[in-house]
Amino acid sequence: MSLALRTPDTEPTPGHDLDRTADGYRSADSLTPAEIDAIGAELDAIREEVMGDLGEADAAYIRRIIKVQRSLEMTSRAILLFSGFPPAWIAGTAGLAVAKILENMEIGHNVLHGQWDWMRDPKIHSTSWEWDHVTPAAHWKQSHNDSHHTWTNVLGKDDDLGYGVLRVDPAQPWTLKSLGNPAVAAGNALVFEYGIGAYDAKVGPYLRGEIDKETFEPRLKAWVAKMRKQATKDYLVHPLISGPAFVPTLAANVVANIIRNMWSNAIIMCGHFPAGVQTFSEESLVGETRGRWYVRQMLGSANITGSKLMHIMSGNLSHQIEHHIFPDMPSNRYAEVAPRVKALFERHGLHYAAGSLPRQLTSVWAKFFRLSLPEAEPGRSRAQIIASAVGEAAGGLRAKLRDRVRQIAGPVVPALPALGPA
């Protein structure tokens, strides 16, 4: 059974060489069972070696990051007490944004993955951590850890492929709504935590009738409660503490949250959707071994190159390939194993998708724009397909309006015959 159907940027054509991707690298289809088993064994060995070497230096790292993050947040909020003074507003807002990014990316995301559970510290544990985010940790762990990391880039199984609102792969059907791809992507970036919150609460499946009210309501209540808690902290309590500087502090919290949203959105998009990342069919899961699961993680992710600071600020999701291979490995170890993972790719002729943040972000947004349009069909151009879809939508809207008018007007009562003289 084929492991991968294609790269997401090119549709297979008759005679297409499935042994090579569009850019000349070997595809997952060309790997023999023996090669796949060897890849799995080598990655298992790397994981066992690193996990067996964890110790005080690693524990000190995450405790230091948490201390720096909390100190930065407290300092920034103290500076914002004087946010009526523009330099204080700028410094406080920037510091708060960085603190929120650190909490969500290098701390929250990784703690909730169980990367630090080995420490057995009840304060830094996946079962007790609640992060600075409108999504309840329990919701996120279910949709991200249990679903996304299990079904990475499998069309029809991994809902993270566009989060139900974006078209990010040619195999996803084009609809008229796809024309809004770039606008939806931009809006989602601005309010990313709320988009993730709605996604984790299963708002989309409920509206589509895929889950019942009894399943949805508890999730909705938990999400609303978490949103209320976050809003009270950021948009009421802290601004009130600032007294006369209430409005500037409120604005600072809004801007800091937007910066955090845009940054985390950029990092996550660049780890999953740039050119070179492959998607897979549900059929490819049949008989999937651990080695084949590893290969799917390897080819379904992309890295961002950069400095050590870049890696920390991204939650080390700049090493997205290594993270998907070893999701429960402490993030500070990804830079250590990355050269060995890259060498493994090279030995097997596979594409280790990596590039700078500007390069990967450009690639992602080019995809958003490109996939907002339908693929041309034999005898029909893109413009003709769009025009046809617009015509069908207009016809459907007219029919709905006509039915609605009839409902409002009520049934037509036939006129009584005129009565003549007796």
XYZ file of N, CA, C and O in Angstrom, residues 214-409:
784
model
N -25.632 17.037 23.343
C -25.186 16.547 24.636
C -23.662 16.445 24.697
O -23.059 16.653 25.760
N -23.019 16.146 23.565
C -21.561 16.074 23.514
C -20.951 17.461 23.467
O -19.907 17.720 24.095
N -21.616 18.364 22.749
C -21.057 19.692 22.521
C -21.195 20.626 23.712
O -20.273 21.384 24.024
N -22.322 20.613 24.396
C -22.589 21.600 25.437
C -21.531 21.639 26.548
O -21.113 22.722 26.953
N -21.073 20.486 27.075
C -20.033 20.563 28.114
C -18.741 21.190 27.602
O -18.068 21.922 28.346
N -18.404 20.934 26.349
C -17.196 21.524 25.769
C -17.366 23.031 25.608
O -16.442 23.810 25.873
N -18.542 23.439 25.161
C -18.818 24.866 25.001
C -18.748 25.585 26.345
O -18.149 26.664 26.456
N -19.331 24.992 27.388
C -19.317 25.608 28.713
C -17.890 25.752 29.232
O -17.533 26.782 29.814
N -17.073 24.721 29.031
C -15.679 24.780 29.492
C -14.911 25.860 28.747
O -14.097 26.583 29.334
N -15.166 25.985 27.445
C -14.480 27.002 26.635
C -14.908 28.407 27.056
O -14.078 29.294 27.238
N -16.208 28.604 27.239
C -16.713 29.917 27.651
C -16.137 30.296 29.013
O -15.748 31.444 29.243
N -16.061 29.324 29.921
C -15.510 29.593 31.247
C -14.049 30.018 31.157
O -13.616 30.942 31.857
N -13.277 29.348 30.287
C -11.860 29.697 30.146
C -11.713 31.072 29.489
O -10.844 31.864 29.881
N -12.540 31.366 28.502
C -12.493 32.690 27.869
C -12.820 33.784 28.883
O -12.182 34.839 28.901
N -13.819 33.523 29.727
C -14.203 34.514 30.736
C -13.047 34.758 31.708
O -12.756 35.902 32.071
N -12.372 33.688 32.102
C -11.247 33.812 33.022
C -10.118 34.633 32.404
O -9.552 35.520 33.050
N -9.792 34.334 31.141
C -8.718 35.058 30.459
C -9.080 36.530 30.251
O -8.251 37.416 30.455
N -10.323 36.779 29.850
C -10.762 38.151 29.610
C -10.775 38.962 30.901
O -10.390 40.140 30.924
N -11.205 38.340 31.992
C -11.234 39.033 33.276
C -9.824 39.438 33.705
O -9.596 40.561 34.169
N -8.871 38.523 33.524
C -7.488 38.793 33.917
C -6.874 39.901 33.062
O -6.312 40.869 33.601
N -6.973 39.752 31.734
C -6.286 40.667 30.816
C -7.018 41.986 30.591
O -6.375 43.033 30.415
N -8.341 41.938 30.576
C -9.092 43.115 30.137
C -9.884 43.808 31.245
O -10.567 44.789 30.991
N -9.775 43.286 32.482
C -10.468 43.949 33.587
C -9.551 44.143 34.795
O -9.268 45.276 35.188
N -9.070 43.033 35.373
C -8.293 43.119 36.615
C -7.010 43.924 36.435
O -6.769 44.900 37.170
N -6.177 43.538 35.472
C -4.899 44.236 35.304
C -5.072 45.697 34.870
O -4.381 46.582 35.386
N -5.998 46.010 33.965
C -6.226 47.428 33.670
C -6.732 48.210 34.883
O -6.344 49.361 35.091
N -7.607 47.576 35.721
C -8.120 48.266 36.900
C -6.998 48.586 37.882
O -6.998 49.655 38.523
N -6.029 47.662 38.003
C -4.896 47.896 38.897
C -4.104 49.129 38.464
O -3.506 49.822 39.290
N -4.127 49.409 37.151
C -3.389 50.563 36.630
C -4.071 51.890 36.928
O -3.509 52.954 36.627
N -5.273 51.840 37.479
C -5.959 53.065 37.868
C -6.194 54.015 36.715
O -6.877 53.664 35.739
N -5.611 55.218 36.753
C -5.823 56.212 35.686
C -5.344 55.725 34.320
O -5.785 56.248 33.296
N -4.435 54.729 34.331
C -3.907 54.211 33.059
C -4.707 52.996 32.581
O -4.184 52.145 31.849
N -5.984 52.935 32.985
C -6.824 51.786 32.626
C -6.849 51.553 31.115
O -6.592 50.441 30.647
N -7.165 52.583 30.365
C -7.320 52.422 28.910
C -6.005 52.036 28.232
O -5.978 51.087 27.438
N -4.872 52.723 28.508
C -3.617 52.300 27.889
C -3.220 50.869 28.267
O -2.698 50.124 27.432
N -3.478 50.461 29.521
C -3.142 49.095 29.937
C -4.038 48.087 29.241
O -3.581 47.009 28.832
N -5.311 48.418 29.105
C -6.225 47.551 28.363
C -5.735 47.383 26.927
O -5.673 46.260 26.399
N -5.355 48.502 26.303
C -4.853 48.446 24.928
C -3.577 47.615 24.845
O -3.378 46.850 23.891
N -2.720 47.729 25.848
C -1.471 46.967 25.865
C -1.747 45.472 25.901
O -1.086 44.685 25.209
N -2.725 45.054 26.700
C -3.083 43.639 26.777
C -3.654 43.135 25.453
O -3.341 42.018 25.015
N -4.477 43.957 24.822
C -5.032 43.573 23.523
C -3.911 43.395 22.498
O -3.856 42.384 21.783
N -3.007 44.362 22.435
C -1.908 44.300 21.461
C -0.978 43.127 21.758
O -0.547 42.412 20.841
N -0.666 42.898 23.036
C 0.213 41.778 23.399
C -0.405 40.452 22.982
O 0.291 39.551 22.470
N -1.708 40.311 23.158
C -2.372 39.067 22.757
C -2.373 38.901 21.238
O -2.213 37.789 20.721
N -2.555 40.000 20.518
C -2.520 39.927 19.053
C -1.129 39.535 18.564
O -0.983 38.690 17.668
N -0.089 40.132 19.159
C 1.283 39.781 18.772
C 1.534 38.304 19.031
O 2.094 37.593 18.186
N 1.133 37.837 20.223
C 1.285 36.414 20.541
C 0.541 35.529 19.542
O 1.057 34.507 19.080
N -0.687 35.922 19.201
C -1.484 35.142 18.250
C -0.808 35.056 16.883
O -0.713 33.978 16.287
N -0.337 36.192 16.390
C 0.273 36.222 15.062
C 1.580 35.431 15.022
O 1.872 34.747 14.043
N 2.357 35.526 16.102
C 3.621 34.786 16.146
C 3.372 33.282 16.195
O 3.961 32.520 15.424
N 2.516 32.837 17.101
C 2.269 31.396 17.219
C 1.633 30.850 15.946
O 1.956 29.740 15.507
N 0.750 31.636 15.320
C 0.151 31.217 14.058
C 1.214 31.042 12.984
O 1.220 30.038 12.258
N 2.140 32.003 12.894
C 3.196 31.927 11.882
C 4.064 30.693 12.084
O 4.380 29.965 11.133
N 4.454 30.423 13.330
C 5.312 29.272 13.616
C 4.606 27.971 13.271
O 5.181 27.071 12.640
N 3.360 27.863 13.659
C 2.617 26.620 13.422
C 2.355 26.416 11.935
O 2.504 25.300 11.416
N 1.977 27.475 11.227
C 1.747 27.341 9.789
C 3.035 26.932 9.065
O 3.015 26.096 8.164
N 4.159 27.524 9.469
C 5.431 27.221 8.806
C 5.919 25.810 9.113
O 6.742 25.268 8.380
N 5.425 25.216 10.175
C 5.822 23.850 10.498
C 4.997 22.793 9.813
O 5.361 21.614 9.814
N 3.859 23.222 9.202
C 2.948 22.222 8.646
C 2.595 22.397 7.171
O 2.267 21.421 6.511
N 2.646 23.627 6.643
C 2.086 23.856 5.322
C 3.013 24.399 4.238
O 2.539 24.669 3.135
N 4.316 24.580 4.479
C 5.144 25.104 3.380
C 5.363 24.070 2.284
O 5.019 22.882 2.451
N 5.921 24.513 1.170
C 6.196 23.605 0.050
C 7.118 22.480 0.507
O 8.018 22.690 1.313
N 6.876 21.283 -0.016
C 7.712 20.142 0.305
C 7.132 19.236 1.363
O 7.576 18.091 1.515
N 6.130 19.719 2.111
C 5.487 18.888 3.125
C 4.471 17.981 2.440
O 3.673 18.435 1.620
N 4.487 16.704 2.773
C 3.617 15.742 2.100
C 2.357 15.456 2.902
O 2.337 15.585 4.128
N 1.293 15.078 2.195
C 0.071 14.591 2.822
C -0.131 13.135 2.430
O 0.499 12.631 1.501
N -1.033 12.455 3.136
C -1.164 11.006 2.994
C -2.629 10.592 2.912
O -3.517 11.303 3.372
N -2.865 9.440 2.335
C -4.225 8.924 2.202
C -4.583 8.069 3.411
O -3.711 7.525 4.098
N -5.881 7.918 3.652
C -6.315 7.034 4.736
C -5.897 5.599 4.457
O -5.602 4.840 5.384
N -5.854 5.236 3.172
C -5.439 3.878 2.816
C -4.011 3.586 3.242
O -3.644 2.435 3.488
N -3.196 4.644 3.348
C -1.795 4.440 3.719
C -1.646 3.971 5.157
O -0.583 3.491 5.551
N -2.724 4.099 5.958
C -2.660 3.685 7.353
C -2.801 2.187 7.534
O -2.486 1.655 8.605
N -3.251 1.508 6.492
C -3.460 0.058 6.603
C -2.115 -0.631 6.860
O -1.178 -0.497 6.084
N -2.038 -1.354 7.955
C -0.814 -2.073 8.283
C 0.355 -1.175 8.653
O 1.510 -1.603 8.553
N 0.073 0.064 9.092
C 1.157 0.997 9.400
C 1.980 0.496 10.582
O 1.459 0.252 11.666
N 3.277 0.368 10.367
C 4.206 -0.030 11.416
C 4.749 1.216 12.100
O 4.500 2.341 11.667
N 5.531 1.015 13.156
C 6.143 2.164 13.818
C 7.083 2.890 12.868
O 7.130 4.125 12.853
N 7.805 2.132 12.059
C 8.705 2.759 11.099
C 7.961 3.607 10.091
O 8.400 4.714 9.747
N 6.823 3.129 9.619
C 6.033 3.887 8.656
C 5.417 5.116 9.327
O 5.271 6.171 8.699
N 5.046 5.000 10.595
C 4.551 6.170 11.327
C 5.649 7.219 11.413
O 5.390 8.401 11.199
N 6.872 6.790 11.691
C 7.995 7.719 11.736
C 8.171 8.435 10.394
O 8.372 9.649 10.342
N 8.110 7.691 9.306
C 8.312 8.279 7.986
C 7.219 9.308 7.700
O 7.488 10.378 7.137
N 6.000 9.015 8.111
C 4.906 9.973 7.895
C 5.154 11.255 8.683
O 4.898 12.361 8.181
N 5.639 11.130 9.911
C 5.960 12.317 10.698
C 7.111 13.104 10.061
O 7.101 14.338 10.033
N 8.106 12.393 9.555
C 9.279 13.023 8.950
C 8.903 13.862 7.739
O 9.350 14.994 7.569
N 8.058 13.298 6.875
C 7.730 13.950 5.614
C 6.506 14.862 5.707
O 6.211 15.599 4.767
N 5.813 14.816 6.837
C 4.624 15.657 7.009
C 4.887 16.910 7.826
O 3.938 17.555 8.274
N 6.154 17.252 8.020
C 6.513 18.416 8.834
C 7.644 19.194 8.173
O 8.313 18.690 7.274
N 7.872 20.417 8.637
C 8.947 21.258 8.102
C 9.582 22.065 9.228
O 8.920 22.413 10.209
N 10.862 22.367 9.073
C 11.603 23.118 10.087
C 11.824 24.572 9.685
O 11.725 24.927 8.507
N 12.154 25.377 10.685
C 12.528 26.774 10.480
C 13.954 26.939 10.993
O 14.244 26.602 12.146
N 14.832 27.418 10.152
C 16.211 27.631 10.574
C 16.332 28.966 11.293
O 15.546 29.883 11.068
N 17.329 29.072 12.175
C 17.514 30.332 12.880
C 18.411 30.190 14.082
O 19.039 29.148 14.304
N 18.463 31.230 14.901
C 19.331 31.283 16.066
C 18.726 30.517 17.244
O 17.569 30.085 17.202
N 19.502 30.412 18.311
C 19.014 29.752 19.526
C 17.818 30.506 20.091
O 16.854 29.886 20.568
N 17.860 31.843 20.037
C 16.731 32.636 20.515
C 15.488 32.349 19.692
O 14.382 32.242 20.227
N 15.666 32.216 18.390
C 14.547 31.878 17.506
C 13.927 30.541 17.924
O 12.697 30.398 17.995
N 14.762 29.565 18.227
C 14.263 28.247 18.614
C 13.485 28.327 19.928
O 12.403 27.727 20.056
N 13.999 29.076 20.894
C 13.308 29.193 22.182
C 11.978 29.908 22.017
O 10.947 29.480 22.545
N 11.971 31.004 21.255
C 10.739 31.778 21.062
C 9.699 31.017 20.255
O 8.511 31.340 20.310
N 10.125 30.038 19.496
C 9.173 29.216 18.739
C 8.737 27.995 19.540
O 7.982 27.156 19.030
N 9.201 27.890 20.782
C 8.911 26.683 21.561
C 9.665 25.495 21.016
O 9.276 24.353 21.245
N 10.738 25.769 20.280
C 11.521 24.754 19.571
C 10.676 24.022 18.524
O 11.059 22.961 18.025
N 9.517 24.618 18.161
C 8.741 24.093 17.036
C 9.383 24.490 15.722
O 8.908 24.091 14.656
N 10.456 25.264 15.791
C 11.300 25.464 14.617
C 11.928 24.126 14.232
O 12.328 23.926 13.083
N 11.992 23.196 15.189
C 12.397 21.806 14.935
C 11.126 20.949 14.849
O 10.973 19.952 15.557
N 10.216 21.351 13.966
C 8.932 20.667 13.878
C 9.092 19.200 13.467
O 8.343 18.327 13.930
N 10.057 18.914 12.608
C 10.281 17.528 12.190
C 10.644 16.680 13.400
O 10.041 15.616 13.638
N 11.627 17.148 14.167
C 12.050 16.403 15.350
C 10.924 16.322 16.382
O 10.764 15.294 17.062
N 10.124 17.395 16.479
C 9.016 17.382 17.431
C 7.981 16.333 17.040
O 7.445 15.628 17.912
N 7.695 16.215 15.761
C 6.696 15.229 15.346
C 7.224 13.799 15.455
O 6.441 12.874 15.655
N 8.515 13.630 15.327
C 9.096 12.303 15.516
C 9.119 11.940 17.001
O 8.795 10.813 17.384
N 9.483 12.918 17.835
C 9.631 12.695 19.276
C 8.800 13.715 20.053
O 9.343 14.607 20.701
N 7.460 13.626 20.029
C 6.631 14.667 20.646
C 6.782 14.790 22.158
O 6.511 15.862 22.711
N 7.210 13.718 22.833
C 7.354 13.794 24.287
C 8.805 13.985 24.729
O 9.101 13.908 25.917
N 9.710 14.237 23.787
C 11.101 14.526 24.139
C 11.215 15.986 24.555
O 10.670 16.867 23.887
N 11.898 16.302 25.671
C 12.058 17.699 26.076
C 12.590 18.561 24.939
O 13.541 18.194 24.245
N 11.970 19.722 24.763
C 12.244 20.560 23.600
C 13.688 21.039 23.533
O 14.200 21.302 22.439
N 14.356 21.161 24.669
C 15.738 21.636 24.650
C 16.690 20.628 24.027
O 17.843 20.955 23.751
N 16.215 19.404 23.758
C 17.055 18.376 23.160
C 16.906 18.276 21.639
O 17.645 17.537 20.993
N 15.949 19.002 21.063
C 15.724 18.881 19.622
C 16.925 19.349 18.798
O 17.269 18.738 17.780
N 17.555 20.440 19.219
C 18.722 20.933 18.480
C 19.843 19.905 18.485
O 20.617 19.800 17.525
N 19.921 19.120 19.546
C 20.950 18.091 19.670
C 20.729 16.937 18.701
O 21.672 16.412 18.108
N 19.463 16.522 18.525
C 19.183 15.359 17.676
C 18.963 15.747 16.219
O 19.016 14.874 15.338
N 18.714 17.045 15.947
C 18.403 17.476 14.582
C 19.458 17.069 13.551
O 19.098 16.577 12.473
N 20.770 17.246 13.814
C 21.760 16.833 12.806
C 21.710 15.343 12.494
O 21.913 14.940 11.342
N 21.416 14.521 13.484
C 21.335 13.077 13.264
C 20.087 12.728 12.453
O 20.124 11.838 11.600
N 19.002 13.429 12.721
C 17.776 13.196 11.949
C 17.970 13.642 10.507
O 17.586 12.939 9.565
N 18.605 14.798 10.318
C 18.862 15.291 8.962
C 19.768 14.331 8.192
O 19.540 14.057 7.006
N 20.780 13.789 8.865
C 21.675 12.824 8.213
C 20.909 11.577 7.788
O 21.186 10.992 6.726
N 19.923 11.177 8.586
C 19.088 10.029 8.243
C 18.285 10.305 6.977
O 18.179 9.445 6.087
N 17.726 11.494 6.876
C 17.019 11.903 5.657
C 17.956 11.786 4.457
O 17.589 11.224 3.417
N 19.135 12.362 4.599
C 20.074 12.419 3.473
C 20.517 11.027 3.030
O 20.660 10.773 1.828
N 20.735 10.132 3.955
C 21.159 8.772 3.602
C 20.102 8.057 2.775
O 20.419 7.215 1.942
N 18.836 8.394 3.019
C 17.750 7.725 2.294
C 17.211 8.573 1.146
O 16.223 8.197 0.512
N 17.846 9.714 0.860
C 17.436 10.553 -0.258
C 16.115 11.255 -0.057
O 15.445 11.612 -1.036
N 15.718 11.485 1.211
C 14.450 12.131 1.520
C 14.644 13.634 1.730
O 15.736 14.082 2.075
N 13.578 14.392 1.534
C 13.648 15.840 1.634
C 13.472 16.294 3.077
O 12.399 16.132 3.663
N 14.519 16.872 3.648
C 14.460 17.475 4.984
C 14.024 18.922 4.781
O 14.836 19.807 4.509
N 12.725 19.157 4.863
C 12.158 20.475 4.549
C 12.530 21.485 5.627
O 12.065 21.392 6.766
N 13.375 22.443 5.288
C 13.811 23.457 6.247
C 14.120 24.751 5.507
O 14.562 24.737 4.359
N 13.880 25.870 6.178
C 14.180 27.170 5.595
C 13.990 28.252 6.629
O 13.429 28.018 7.715
N 14.431 29.443 6.321
C 14.284 30.570 7.243
C 12.810 30.907 7.423
O 11.953 30.520 6.608
N 12.507 31.653 8.476
C 11.116 32.036 8.728
C 10.522 32.824 7.559
O 9.405 32.499 7.115
N 11.219 33.837 6.998
C 10.641 34.540 5.843
C 10.372 33.607 4.661
O 9.337 33.719 3.998
N 11.306 32.690 4.411
C 11.134 31.775 3.284
C 9.938 30.846 3.501
O 9.106 30.674 2.597
N 9.829 30.274 4.686
C 8.729 29.335 4.943
C 7.390 30.068 4.985
O 6.380 29.555 4.494
N 7.398 31.273 5.551
C 6.149 32.031 5.629
C 5.678 32.450 4.241
O 4.470 32.409 3.942
N 6.619 32.830 3.385
C 6.269 33.174 2.000
C 5.675 31.973 1.283
O 4.679 32.087 0.554
N 6.262 30.809 1.505
C 5.770 29.584 0.882
C 4.354 29.262 1.340
O 3.487 28.891 0.536
N 4.101 29.413 2.642
C 2.774 29.126 3.197
C 1.723 30.058 2.605
O 0.651 29.618 2.162
N 2.037 31.363 2.571
C 1.041 32.310 2.066
C 0.841 32.186 0.565
O -0.271 32.414 0.065
N 1.884 31.785 -0.155
C 1.710 31.510 -1.590
C 0.722 30.365 -1.775
O -0.123 30.387 -2.685
N 0.796 29.383 -0.898
C -0.138 28.256 -0.959
C -1.564 28.699 -0.643
O -2.525 28.279 -1.312
N -1.730 29.557 0.364
C -3.067 30.041 0.699
C -3.714 30.731 -0.503
O -4.900 30.534 -0.783
N -2.926 31.565 -1.202
C -3.456 32.268 -2.371
C -3.709 31.296 -3.520
O -4.755 31.353 -4.180
N -2.749 30.402 -3.782
C -2.881 29.481 -4.906
C -4.093 28.558 -4.741
O -4.857 28.327 -5.685
N -4.289 28.040 -3.516
C -5.371 27.094 -3.294
C -6.717 27.772 -3.051
O -7.722 27.093 -2.865
N -6.737 29.102 -3.073
C -8.025 29.790 -3.026
C -8.752 29.634 -4.359
O -9.968 29.826 -4.436
N -7.994 29.272 -5.387
C -8.561 29.074 -6.722
C -8.672 27.586 -7.033
O -7.882 26.777 -6.538
N -9.639 27.200 -7.856
C -9.764 25.786 -8.223
C -8.693 25.384 -9.228
O -8.086 26.236 -9.887
N -8.432 24.075 -9.315
C -7.535 23.578 -10.356
C -8.302 23.558 -11.682
O -9.494 23.240 -11.719
N -7.620 23.924 -12.743
C -8.259 23.889 -14.063
C -8.624 22.446 -14.419
O -7.956 21.501 -13.998
N -9.691 22.286 -15.164
C -10.154 20.967 -15.590
C -10.130 20.896 -17.116
O -10.149 21.937 -17.783
N -10.090 19.705 -17.678
C -10.144 19.588 -19.131
C -11.403 20.259 -19.680
O -12.520 19.928 -19.289
N -11.218 21.229 -20.521
C -12.348 21.923 -21.135
C -12.921 23.045 -20.304
O -13.848 23.740 -20.747
N -12.397 23.243 -19.072
C -12.911 24.325 -18.227
C -11.749 25.037 -17.545
O -10.928 24.402 -16.873
N -11.695 26.349 -17.718
C -10.661 27.135 -17.061
C -11.055 27.402 -15.612
O -12.201 27.164 -15.208
N -10.122 27.954 -14.841
C -10.437 28.328 -13.456
C -11.578 29.342 -13.420
O -12.480 29.251 -12.588
N -11.523 30.330 -14.331
C -12.557 31.362 -14.367
C -13.924 30.757 -14.636
O -14.933 31.161 -14.038
N -13.986 29.780 -15.534
C -15.265 29.132 -15.849
C -15.793 28.334 -14.661
O -16.996 28.319 -14.392
N -14.888 27.684 -13.939
C -15.298 26.915 -12.766
C -15.860 27.845 -11.699
O -16.897 27.565 -11.089
N -15.186 28.986 -11.500
C -15.653 29.954 -10.506
C -16.999 30.538 -10.924
O -17.929 30.654 -10.108
N -17.126 30.877 -12.211
C -18.388 31.442 -12.702
C -19.530 30.448 -12.525
O -20.642 30.826 -12.137
N -19.253 29.184 -12.795
C -20.279 28.159 -12.633
C -20.696 28.030 -11.170
O -21.886 27.923 -10.851
N -19.698 28.074 -10.268
C -20.001 27.964 -8.842
C -20.812 29.162 -8.364
O -21.736 29.017 -7.556
N -20.481 30.360 -8.867
C -21.233 31.561 -8.515
C -22.677 31.445 -8.995
O -23.628 31.779 -8.272
N -22.855 30.941 -10.228
C -24.200 30.769 -10.775
C -25.022 29.790 -9.956
O -26.198 30.042 -9.663
N -24.398 28.684 -9.563
C -25.112 27.686 -8.759
C -25.486 28.261 -7.397
O -26.590 28.020 -6.898
N -24.548 29.014 -6.801
C -24.831 29.609 -5.491
C -25.955 30.631 -5.595
O -26.837 30.692 -4.728
N -25.932 31.444 -6.658
C -26.984 32.443 -6.847
C -28.337 31.775 -7.048
O -29.359 32.218 -6.507
N -28.349 30.681 -7.827
C -29.594 29.961 -8.040
C -30.130 29.369 -6.752
O -31.337 29.423 -6.474
N -29.236 28.812 -5.955
C -29.664 28.257 -4.675
C -30.187 29.317 -3.737
O -31.166 29.104 -3.017
N -29.550 30.496 -3.746
C -29.998 31.596 -2.891
C -31.374 32.083 -3.321
O -32.243 32.346 -2.487
N -31.592 32.179 -4.656
C -32.910 32.617 -5.149
C -33.991 31.633 -4.721
O -35.095 32.035 -4.325
N -33.672 30.343 -4.789
C -34.658 29.332 -4.412
C -34.992 29.429 -2.921
O -36.159 29.323 -2.525
N -33.969 29.659 -2.091
C -34.207 29.785 -0.651
C -35.046 31.016 -0.343
O -35.960 30.979 0.484
N -34.741 32.135 -1.019
C -35.510 33.362 -0.809
C -36.959 33.182 -1.248
O -37.894 33.643 -0.572
N -37.147 32.498 -2.378
C -38.507 32.260 -2.866
C -39.303 31.415 -1.872
O -40.454 31.712 -1.559
N -38.642 30.364 -1.334
C -39.322 29.502 -0.360
C -39.627 30.275 0.917
O -40.693 30.087 1.534
N -38.711 31.158 1.298
C -38.927 31.938 2.516
C -40.098 32.902 2.343
O -40.931 33.062 3.258
N -40.195 33.549 1.183
C -41.306 34.459 0.907
C -42.631 33.708 0.958
O -43.622 34.199 1.517
N -42.661 32.510 0.396
C -43.894 31.706 0.415
C -44.288 31.332 1.844
O -45.468 31.321 2.192
N -43.268 31.034 2.694
C -43.567 30.690 4.077
C -44.170 31.877 4.819
O -45.094 31.726 5.619
N -43.613 33.068 4.555
C -44.098 34.274 5.231
C -45.504 34.642 4.750
O -46.382 35.001 5.549
N -45.712 34.524 3.444
C -47.008 34.918 2.863
C -48.107 33.942 3.238
O -49.282 34.309 3.301
